[in-house]
């Protein structure tokens, strides 16, 4: 249905480009990095702000489902690890907001767009985390899907984004391993613990597949974003790679992927698998998922609760500026 509402944005042919756009595209094709002060088409700048901004918001909103479990982690060690992971996500958000700022948009503007519902964050964070096993499934599947998407983005054409991704990917791989480690412990535990792990896989499998975005035929931005090397792979390519990597990991755990049609396909050298329910995906990204209102409400509340602190910082900066000006005056 959504596909009927959106018009696919194909990339421009060379005949349709201005000389400046041709020179820009040639730089992209030679794998040169584009840096902040250099000329870029307005569409390139806007696409980057949209993608980097959404990515930054995903990191920040993504702290909520896991933050919910810090006080209930089963051991002190697990608590310390989860706390560190959630702090890492905040750091990732900040690197990405900084990368977006180099394109001429402030962090405040991006946050305003998030809070008013005019910018998205990843669909996955609109699902609840009901048990401790969900911390395992989130680390294993959600961070696993994020890495699958983000490793190629280390080679993306925009310099600040690419450099932010290099640092983020290093940390994400630890995140995935801590999730898988939780799953291994639970699967080697009591039958009840193993059942919790299976239940978490059942609930997070399709939402994790949705993280890669709609199927290629419904992806509005892929063609142009790939021509500009803002995206390096299509949504379906990455989803396939994720399934191929994750199914053997589930088998190792002794868990069953909740897809009766999952089957190894010798000819394509990958698994055939069932598509997620795309009507659910489009409902979630339109704001109607199980936790959208709660997640956005928590972010808006945090912003409002922090108003006194931002005002204090601004007042302090203004006083320091006044003092510096007075000192300069006295010295003249
Ligand atoms: N959740 C929410 N919205 C999504 C989505 C998802 N999983 N997948 C696609 N969409 C949206 C798109 O933003 C677009 O809407 P818009 O025009 O209003 O922006 C629409 O659906 C159509 O999809 P397209 O395929 O045309 O969109 P893109 O070309 O932007 O591809 C993407 C989507 C693959 C997610 C791409 O934006 C991307 O690679 N982004 C960078 C990675 C990222 O944002 N990751 C967040 C994952 S969570 C995370 O990293 C936190 C970590 O700690 C786990």
Tab-separated table of C-alpha atoms and ligand atoms in Angstrom:
chain	number	residue	atom	x	y	z
A	1	UNK	CA	0.000	0.000	0.000
A	2	UNK	CA	2.795	2.353	1.007
A	3	UNK	CA	4.471	1.602	-2.336
A	4	UNK	CA	1.468	3.107	-4.065
A	5	UNK	CA	1.757	6.286	-2.025
A	6	UNK	CA	5.412	7.019	-2.680
A	7	UNK	CA	7.099	7.782	-5.967
A	8	UNK	CA	10.366	5.970	-6.428
A	9	UNK	CA	13.280	8.428	-6.590
A	10	UNK	CA	15.546	7.089	-9.327
A	11	UNK	CA	19.005	8.569	-9.734
A	12	UNK	CA	19.561	11.189	-12.463
A	13	UNK	CA	21.128	10.143	-15.758
A	14	UNK	CA	24.278	12.052	-16.830
A	15	UNK	CA	22.252	13.881	-19.496
A	16	UNK	CA	20.027	15.330	-16.777
A	17	UNK	CA	22.943	16.547	-14.615
A	18	UNK	CA	24.526	19.994	-14.532
A	19	UNK	CA	28.327	20.179	-15.112
A	20	UNK	CA	28.809	20.625	-11.351
A	21	UNK	CA	26.721	17.513	-10.648
A	22	UNK	CA	28.724	15.503	-13.217
A	23	UNK	CA	32.013	16.560	-11.594
A	24	UNK	CA	30.577	15.630	-8.186
A	25	UNK	CA	29.371	12.219	-9.408
A	26	UNK	CA	32.816	11.564	-10.916
A	27	UNK	CA	34.400	12.189	-7.526
A	28	UNK	CA	31.965	9.720	-5.937
A	29	UNK	CA	32.697	7.157	-8.659
A	30	UNK	CA	36.451	7.508	-7.958
A	31	UNK	CA	35.670	6.748	-4.280
A	32	UNK	CA	36.838	10.185	-3.150
A	33	UNK	CA	35.465	11.303	0.198
A	34	UNK	CA	33.285	14.407	0.197
A	35	UNK	CA	34.156	16.780	3.037
A	36	UNK	CA	31.890	19.331	4.789
A	37	UNK	CA	32.914	22.586	3.114
A	38	UNK	CA	32.989	21.139	-0.413
A	39	UNK	CA	30.258	21.674	-2.991
A	40	UNK	CA	27.546	19.022	-2.960
A	41	UNK	CA	24.102	18.766	-4.576
A	42	UNK	CA	21.328	19.901	-2.256
A	43	UNK	CA	19.695	16.458	-2.543
A	44	UNK	CA	22.917	14.783	-1.368
A	45	UNK	CA	23.053	17.072	1.675
A	46	UNK	CA	19.374	16.495	2.501
A	47	UNK	CA	19.621	12.724	2.086
A	48	UNK	CA	22.613	12.612	4.395
A	49	UNK	CA	20.886	14.752	7.028
A	50	UNK	CA	17.857	12.443	6.870
A	51	UNK	CA	19.855	9.226	7.095
A	52	UNK	CA	22.472	10.360	9.629
A	53	UNK	CA	19.801	12.126	11.714
A	54	UNK	CA	17.569	9.041	11.763
A	55	UNK	CA	20.547	6.926	12.643
A	56	UNK	CA	21.502	9.273	15.522
A	57	UNK	CA	17.914	9.228	16.822
A	58	UNK	CA	17.935	5.408	16.631
A	59	UNK	CA	20.993	5.231	18.851
A	60	UNK	CA	19.423	7.551	21.421
A	61	UNK	CA	15.923	6.017	21.409
A	62	UNK	CA	17.631	2.595	21.320
A	63	UNK	CA	18.890	3.182	24.851
A	64	UNK	CA	15.350	2.964	26.212
A	65	UNK	CA	14.448	-0.738	25.770
A	66	UNK	CA	17.771	-1.813	27.291
A	67	UNK	CA	18.003	0.933	29.902
A	68	UNK	CA	14.786	-0.572	31.205
A	69	UNK	CA	16.748	-3.687	32.260
A	70	UNK	CA	19.830	-2.150	33.925
A	71	UNK	CA	18.295	-2.314	37.396
A	72	UNK	CA	17.061	-5.868	36.811
A	73	UNK	CA	20.177	-7.475	35.310
A	74	UNK	CA	20.721	-10.863	37.005
A	75	UNK	CA	24.316	-10.260	38.191
A	76	UNK	CA	26.579	-7.312	38.942
A	77	UNK	CA	28.751	-8.266	35.971
A	78	UNK	CA	25.779	-8.311	33.573
A	79	UNK	CA	24.609	-4.983	34.995
A	80	UNK	CA	28.030	-3.364	34.430
A	81	UNK	CA	28.186	-4.722	30.856
A	82	UNK	CA	24.662	-3.550	30.002
A	83	UNK	CA	25.320	-0.133	31.526
A	84	UNK	CA	28.475	0.239	29.404
A	85	UNK	CA	26.592	-0.827	26.279
A	86	UNK	CA	23.783	1.669	26.848
A	87	UNK	CA	26.389	4.412	27.434
A	88	UNK	CA	28.073	3.436	24.154
A	89	UNK	CA	24.766	3.980	22.332
A	90	UNK	CA	24.590	7.521	23.739
A	91	UNK	CA	28.123	8.093	22.443
A	92	UNK	CA	27.162	6.770	19.000
A	93	UNK	CA	24.248	9.175	18.902
A	94	UNK	CA	26.578	12.059	19.713
A	95	UNK	CA	29.157	11.139	17.010
A	96	UNK	CA	26.290	11.004	14.505
A	97	UNK	CA	24.669	14.293	15.574
A	98	UNK	CA	28.128	15.874	15.188
A	99	UNK	CA	28.476	14.372	11.692
A	100	UNK	CA	25.038	15.778	10.787
A	101	UNK	CA	26.005	19.196	12.180
A	102	UNK	CA	28.810	19.425	9.591
A	103	UNK	CA	25.999	19.566	6.988
A	104	UNK	CA	24.567	22.747	8.487
A	105	UNK	CA	21.803	21.402	10.727
A	106	UNK	CA	21.972	21.833	14.507
A	107	UNK	CA	21.367	19.077	17.010
A	108	UNK	CA	18.479	21.114	18.436
A	109	UNK	CA	16.808	21.232	15.012
A	110	UNK	CA	17.167	17.476	14.592
A	111	UNK	CA	15.768	16.823	18.055
A	112	UNK	CA	12.866	19.154	17.425
A	113	UNK	CA	12.038	17.140	14.289
A	114	UNK	CA	12.225	13.882	16.237
A	115	UNK	CA	10.023	15.188	19.051
A	116	UNK	CA	7.419	16.585	16.660
A	117	UNK	CA	7.258	13.278	14.750
A	118	UNK	CA	8.864	14.742	11.617
A	119	UNK	CA	11.891	12.469	11.705
A	120	UNK	CA	12.032	8.724	12.159
A	121	UNK	CA	14.134	6.359	14.238
A	122	UNK	CA	14.561	2.627	13.712
A	123	UNK	CA	11.322	0.641	13.801
A	124	UNK	CA	12.925	-1.980	16.048
A	125	UNK	CA	12.853	0.203	19.150
A	126	UNK	CA	9.080	0.288	19.136
A	127	UNK	CA	8.892	-3.288	20.421
A	128	UNK	CA	8.848	-4.055	24.157
A	129	UNK	CA	11.625	-5.894	26.010
A	130	UNK	CA	9.669	-8.237	28.243
A	131	UNK	CA	12.279	-10.573	29.761
A	132	UNK	CA	16.014	-10.730	30.450
A	133	UNK	CA	16.373	-12.997	27.401
A	134	UNK	CA	15.299	-9.998	25.314
A	135	UNK	CA	18.616	-8.353	26.279
A	136	UNK	CA	20.313	-11.332	24.652
A	137	UNK	CA	18.093	-11.216	21.564
A	138	UNK	CA	18.521	-7.457	21.181
A	139	UNK	CA	22.317	-7.668	21.381
A	140	UNK	CA	22.509	-10.686	19.088
A	141	UNK	CA	19.880	-9.782	16.498
A	142	UNK	CA	19.421	-6.004	16.690
A	143	UNK	CA	23.082	-5.111	17.050
A	144	UNK	CA	23.850	-7.915	14.581
A	145	UNK	CA	21.523	-6.346	12.010
A	146	UNK	CA	22.940	-2.900	12.789
A	147	UNK	CA	26.492	-4.150	12.135
A	148	UNK	CA	25.456	-5.815	8.882
A	149	UNK	CA	24.111	-2.447	7.737
A	150	UNK	CA	26.874	-0.303	9.196
A	151	UNK	CA	30.064	-2.131	8.210
A	152	UNK	CA	29.567	-1.171	4.525
A	153	UNK	CA	28.717	2.380	5.653
A	154	UNK	CA	32.329	2.750	6.816
A	155	UNK	CA	33.027	3.218	3.079
A	156	UNK	CA	30.210	5.711	2.556
A	157	UNK	CA	31.111	8.776	0.472
A	158	UNK	CA	30.678	11.484	3.127
A	159	UNK	CA	33.879	11.775	5.182
A	160	UNK	CA	32.484	12.626	8.651
A	161	UNK	CA	29.805	9.893	8.390
A	162	UNK	CA	32.298	7.308	7.237
A	163	UNK	CA	34.724	8.127	10.068
A	164	UNK	CA	31.932	8.027	12.664
A	165	UNK	CA	30.901	4.601	11.353
A	166	UNK	CA	34.418	3.165	11.743
A	167	UNK	CA	34.378	3.939	15.449
A	168	UNK	CA	30.775	2.850	15.944
A	169	UNK	CA	31.288	-0.516	14.237
A	170	UNK	CA	34.154	-1.421	16.576
A	171	UNK	CA	31.864	-0.958	19.564
A	172	UNK	CA	28.808	-2.576	17.963
A	173	UNK	CA	30.661	-5.846	17.475
A	174	UNK	CA	31.184	-6.072	21.262
A	175	UNK	CA	27.496	-5.345	21.706
A	176	UNK	CA	26.518	-8.215	19.471
A	177	UNK	CA	28.849	-10.592	21.274
A	178	UNK	CA	27.495	-9.660	24.711
A	179	UNK	CA	23.982	-10.422	23.395
A	180	UNK	CA	25.029	-13.757	21.970
A	181	UNK	CA	26.815	-14.538	25.234
A	182	UNK	CA	23.555	-13.977	27.153
A	183	UNK	CA	21.759	-16.290	24.699
A	184	UNK	CA	24.448	-18.989	25.085
A	185	UNK	CA	24.137	-18.859	28.871
A	186	UNK	CA	20.336	-19.084	28.740
A	187	UNK	CA	20.335	-21.889	26.190
A	188	UNK	CA	22.737	-23.877	28.367
A	189	UNK	CA	20.575	-23.216	31.440
A	190	UNK	CA	17.310	-24.682	32.712
A	191	UNK	CA	14.509	-25.646	30.269
A	192	UNK	CA	12.656	-22.515	31.432
A	193	UNK	CA	15.655	-20.326	30.576
A	194	UNK	CA	16.004	-21.935	27.168
A	195	UNK	CA	12.277	-21.395	26.568
A	196	UNK	CA	12.738	-17.708	27.411
A	197	UNK	CA	15.547	-17.486	24.845
A	198	UNK	CA	13.326	-19.154	22.212
A	199	UNK	CA	10.465	-16.792	23.042
A	200	UNK	CA	12.784	-13.773	22.651
A	201	UNK	CA	13.962	-15.071	19.248
A	202	UNK	CA	10.338	-15.629	18.216
A	203	UNK	CA	9.409	-12.030	19.027
A	204	UNK	CA	12.527	-10.296	17.670
A	205	UNK	CA	13.182	-12.267	14.461
A	206	UNK	CA	10.826	-10.437	12.085
A	207	UNK	CA	11.292	-6.982	13.674
A	208	UNK	CA	15.071	-7.508	13.186
A	209	UNK	CA	14.495	-8.348	9.485
A	210	UNK	CA	12.459	-5.141	9.172
A	211	UNK	CA	15.407	-3.046	10.354
A	212	UNK	CA	16.880	-3.223	6.841
A	213	UNK	CA	13.939	-1.269	5.467
A	214	UNK	CA	11.207	-2.166	2.973
A	215	UNK	CA	11.849	-4.618	0.158
A	216	UNK	CA	13.866	-3.141	-2.713
A	217	UNK	CA	10.796	-2.668	-4.884
A	218	UNK	CA	9.295	-0.367	-2.207
A	219	UNK	CA	12.507	1.421	-1.197
A	220	UNK	CA	12.101	5.079	-2.160
A	221	UNK	CA	15.651	6.259	-1.635
A	222	UNK	CA	17.878	3.285	-2.495
A	223	UNK	CA	18.614	4.077	-6.164
A	224	UNK	CA	19.773	7.660	-5.590
A	225	UNK	CA	21.461	6.884	-2.251
A	226	UNK	CA	23.440	4.066	-3.856
A	227	UNK	CA	24.465	6.220	-6.829
A	228	UNK	CA	25.838	8.736	-4.302
A	229	UNK	CA	27.361	5.930	-2.166
A	230	UNK	CA	25.401	7.143	0.844
A	231	UNK	CA	24.115	3.558	0.936
A	232	UNK	CA	26.420	0.785	-0.235
A	233	UNK	CA	23.905	-2.093	-0.531
A	234	UNK	CA	20.217	-2.510	-1.129
A	235	UNK	CA	17.891	-3.347	1.756
A	236	UNK	CA	17.230	-6.881	0.437
A	237	UNK	CA	20.936	-7.648	-0.082
A	238	UNK	CA	21.699	-6.852	3.549
A	239	UNK	CA	18.617	-8.702	4.826
A	240	UNK	CA	19.744	-11.823	2.941
A	241	UNK	CA	23.276	-11.577	4.347
A	242	UNK	CA	21.851	-11.178	7.843
A	243	UNK	CA	19.668	-14.286	7.519
A	244	UNK	CA	22.576	-16.310	6.104
A	245	UNK	CA	24.808	-15.285	8.979
A	246	UNK	CA	22.242	-15.644	11.759
A	247	UNK	CA	20.571	-19.002	11.014
A	248	UNK	CA	23.716	-21.053	11.827
A	249	UNK	CA	24.109	-19.032	15.027
A	250	UNK	CA	20.547	-19.974	16.024
A	251	UNK	CA	21.299	-23.612	15.215
A	252	UNK	CA	24.398	-23.491	17.415
A	253	UNK	CA	22.216	-22.258	20.267
A	254	UNK	CA	19.736	-25.077	19.635
A	255	UNK	CA	16.982	-22.541	18.865
A	256	UNK	CA	14.463	-22.592	16.029
A	257	UNK	CA	14.057	-19.610	13.738
A	258	UNK	CA	10.289	-18.917	13.690
A	259	UNK	CA	9.903	-19.366	9.945
A	260	UNK	CA	8.471	-22.669	8.654
A	261	UNK	CA	9.562	-21.749	5.112
A	262	UNK	CA	13.209	-21.167	5.979
A	263	UNK	CA	15.260	-23.410	3.707
A	264	UNK	CA	18.826	-23.510	2.389
A	265	UNK	CA	18.865	-22.810	-1.343
A	266	UNK	CA	21.896	-24.461	-2.897
A	267	UNK	CA	21.541	-22.569	-6.188
A	268	UNK	CA	21.671	-19.112	-4.693
A	269	UNK	CA	24.040	-20.112	-1.884
A	270	UNK	CA	21.737	-18.608	0.742
A	271	UNK	CA	18.529	-19.245	2.654
A	272	UNK	CA	15.035	-18.777	1.284
A	273	UNK	CA	12.972	-17.145	4.014
A	274	UNK	CA	9.572	-15.573	4.631
A	275	UNK	CA	9.208	-11.829	4.236
A	276	UNK	CA	8.197	-9.897	7.342
A	277	UNK	CA	4.629	-8.638	7.553
A	278	UNK	CA	5.161	-5.345	5.725
A	279	UNK	CA	1.820	-3.914	6.836
A	280	UNK	CA	3.130	-4.178	10.412
A	281	UNK	CA	6.371	-2.418	9.395
A	282	UNK	CA	4.542	0.481	7.759
A	283	UNK	CA	2.227	0.795	10.765
A	284	UNK	CA	5.245	0.959	13.099
A	285	UNK	CA	7.093	3.606	11.069
A	286	UNK	CA	3.870	5.618	10.823
A	287	UNK	CA	3.880	5.815	14.643
A	288	UNK	CA	1.485	2.969	15.432
A	289	UNK	CA	3.786	0.270	16.812
A	290	UNK	CA	3.418	-1.265	20.281
A	291	UNK	CA	5.749	1.252	22.007
A	292	UNK	CA	5.951	4.334	19.723
A	293	UNK	CA	4.012	6.605	22.080
A	294	UNK	CA	5.993	5.425	25.117
A	295	UNK	CA	9.404	5.828	23.416
A	296	UNK	CA	8.721	9.260	21.978
A	297	UNK	CA	7.049	10.341	25.225
A	298	UNK	CA	10.193	9.354	27.169
A	299	UNK	CA	12.440	11.374	24.803
A	300	UNK	CA	10.189	14.447	24.931
A	301	UNK	CA	10.050	14.238	28.738
A	302	UNK	CA	13.855	13.961	28.957
A	303	UNK	CA	14.158	17.062	26.740
A	304	UNK	CA	11.649	19.028	28.825
A	305	UNK	CA	13.167	17.883	32.135
A	306	UNK	CA	16.580	19.070	30.892
A	307	UNK	CA	15.391	22.612	30.106
A	308	UNK	CA	16.694	24.080	33.410
A	309	UNK	CA	20.121	22.578	32.739
A	310	UNK	CA	20.351	23.922	29.181
A	311	UNK	CA	19.239	27.349	30.421
A	312	UNK	CA	21.880	27.205	33.193
A	313	UNK	CA	24.593	26.358	30.666
A	314	UNK	CA	23.542	29.216	28.381
A	315	UNK	CA	23.465	31.670	31.311
A	316	UNK	CA	26.916	30.488	32.417
A	317	UNK	CA	28.291	30.845	28.878
A	318	UNK	CA	26.805	34.365	28.596
A	319	UNK	CA	28.394	35.404	31.930
A	320	UNK	CA	31.775	33.962	30.915
A	321	UNK	CA	31.533	35.855	27.615
A	322	UNK	CA	30.692	39.105	29.478
A	323	UNK	CA	33.640	38.619	31.825
A	324	UNK	CA	36.005	37.919	28.919
A	325	UNK	CA	34.743	41.039	27.104
A	326	UNK	CA	35.224	43.191	30.242
A	327	UNK	CA	38.766	41.838	30.691
A	328	UNK	CA	39.585	42.620	27.029
A	329	UNK	CA	38.206	46.147	27.543
A	330	UNK	CA	40.272	46.714	30.695
A	331	UNK	CA	43.435	45.558	28.927
A	332	UNK	CA	42.981	48.009	26.005
B	1	LIG	N1	12.800	2.009	10.686
B	1	LIG	C1	12.223	3.212	10.477
B	1	LIG	N2	12.099	3.753	9.239
B	1	LIG	C2	12.593	3.036	8.210
B	1	LIG	C3	13.221	1.798	8.367
B	1	LIG	C4	13.319	1.276	9.676
B	1	LIG	N3	13.850	0.085	9.944
B	1	LIG	N4	13.615	1.336	7.164
B	1	LIG	C5	13.229	2.265	6.265
B	1	LIG	N5	12.602	3.271	6.893
B	1	LIG	C6	11.981	4.425	6.277
B	1	LIG	C7	12.970	5.309	5.553
B	1	LIG	O1	13.580	6.217	6.459
B	1	LIG	C8	12.101	5.977	4.528
B	1	LIG	O2	11.293	6.972	5.144
B	1	LIG	P1	11.597	8.577	4.963
B	1	LIG	O3	11.582	8.843	3.508
B	1	LIG	O4	10.498	9.222	5.723
B	1	LIG	O5	12.941	8.833	5.571
B	1	LIG	C9	11.150	4.865	4.142
B	1	LIG	O6	11.130	3.970	5.239
B	1	LIG	C10	11.524	4.143	2.861
B	1	LIG	O7	12.696	3.349	3.036
B	1	LIG	P2	13.998	3.416	2.099
B	1	LIG	O8	14.513	2.053	1.901
B	1	LIG	O9	13.719	4.222	0.878
B	1	LIG	O10	14.951	4.274	3.070
B	1	LIG	P3	16.536	4.348	3.112
B	1	LIG	O11	17.120	4.313	1.749
B	1	LIG	O12	16.895	5.480	4.005
B	1	LIG	O13	16.978	2.960	3.836
B	1	LIG	C11	17.901	2.305	5.955
B	1	LIG	C12	16.646	2.698	5.185
B	1	LIG	C13	18.441	1.003	5.405
B	1	LIG	C14	17.537	2.125	7.427
B	1	LIG	C15	18.963	3.441	5.763
B	1	LIG	O14	18.431	4.680	6.133
B	1	LIG	C16	20.226	3.236	6.545
B	1	LIG	O15	21.069	2.443	6.166
B	1	LIG	N6	20.398	4.011	7.634
B	1	LIG	C17	21.609	4.019	8.426
B	1	LIG	C18	21.585	2.979	9.476
B	1	LIG	C19	20.567	3.220	10.569
B	1	LIG	O16	19.838	4.205	10.613
B	1	LIG	N7	20.517	2.280	11.502
B	1	LIG	C20	19.653	2.350	12.633
B	1	LIG	C21	19.650	0.967	13.197
B	1	LIG	S1	19.570	0.954	14.894
B	1	LIG	C22	21.100	1.303	15.480
B	1	LIG	O17	22.009	1.507	14.771
B	1	LIG	C23	21.263	1.355	16.964
B	1	LIG	C24	22.201	0.254	17.406
B	1	LIG	O18	22.626	0.545	18.681
B	1	LIG	C25	21.569	-1.098	17.407
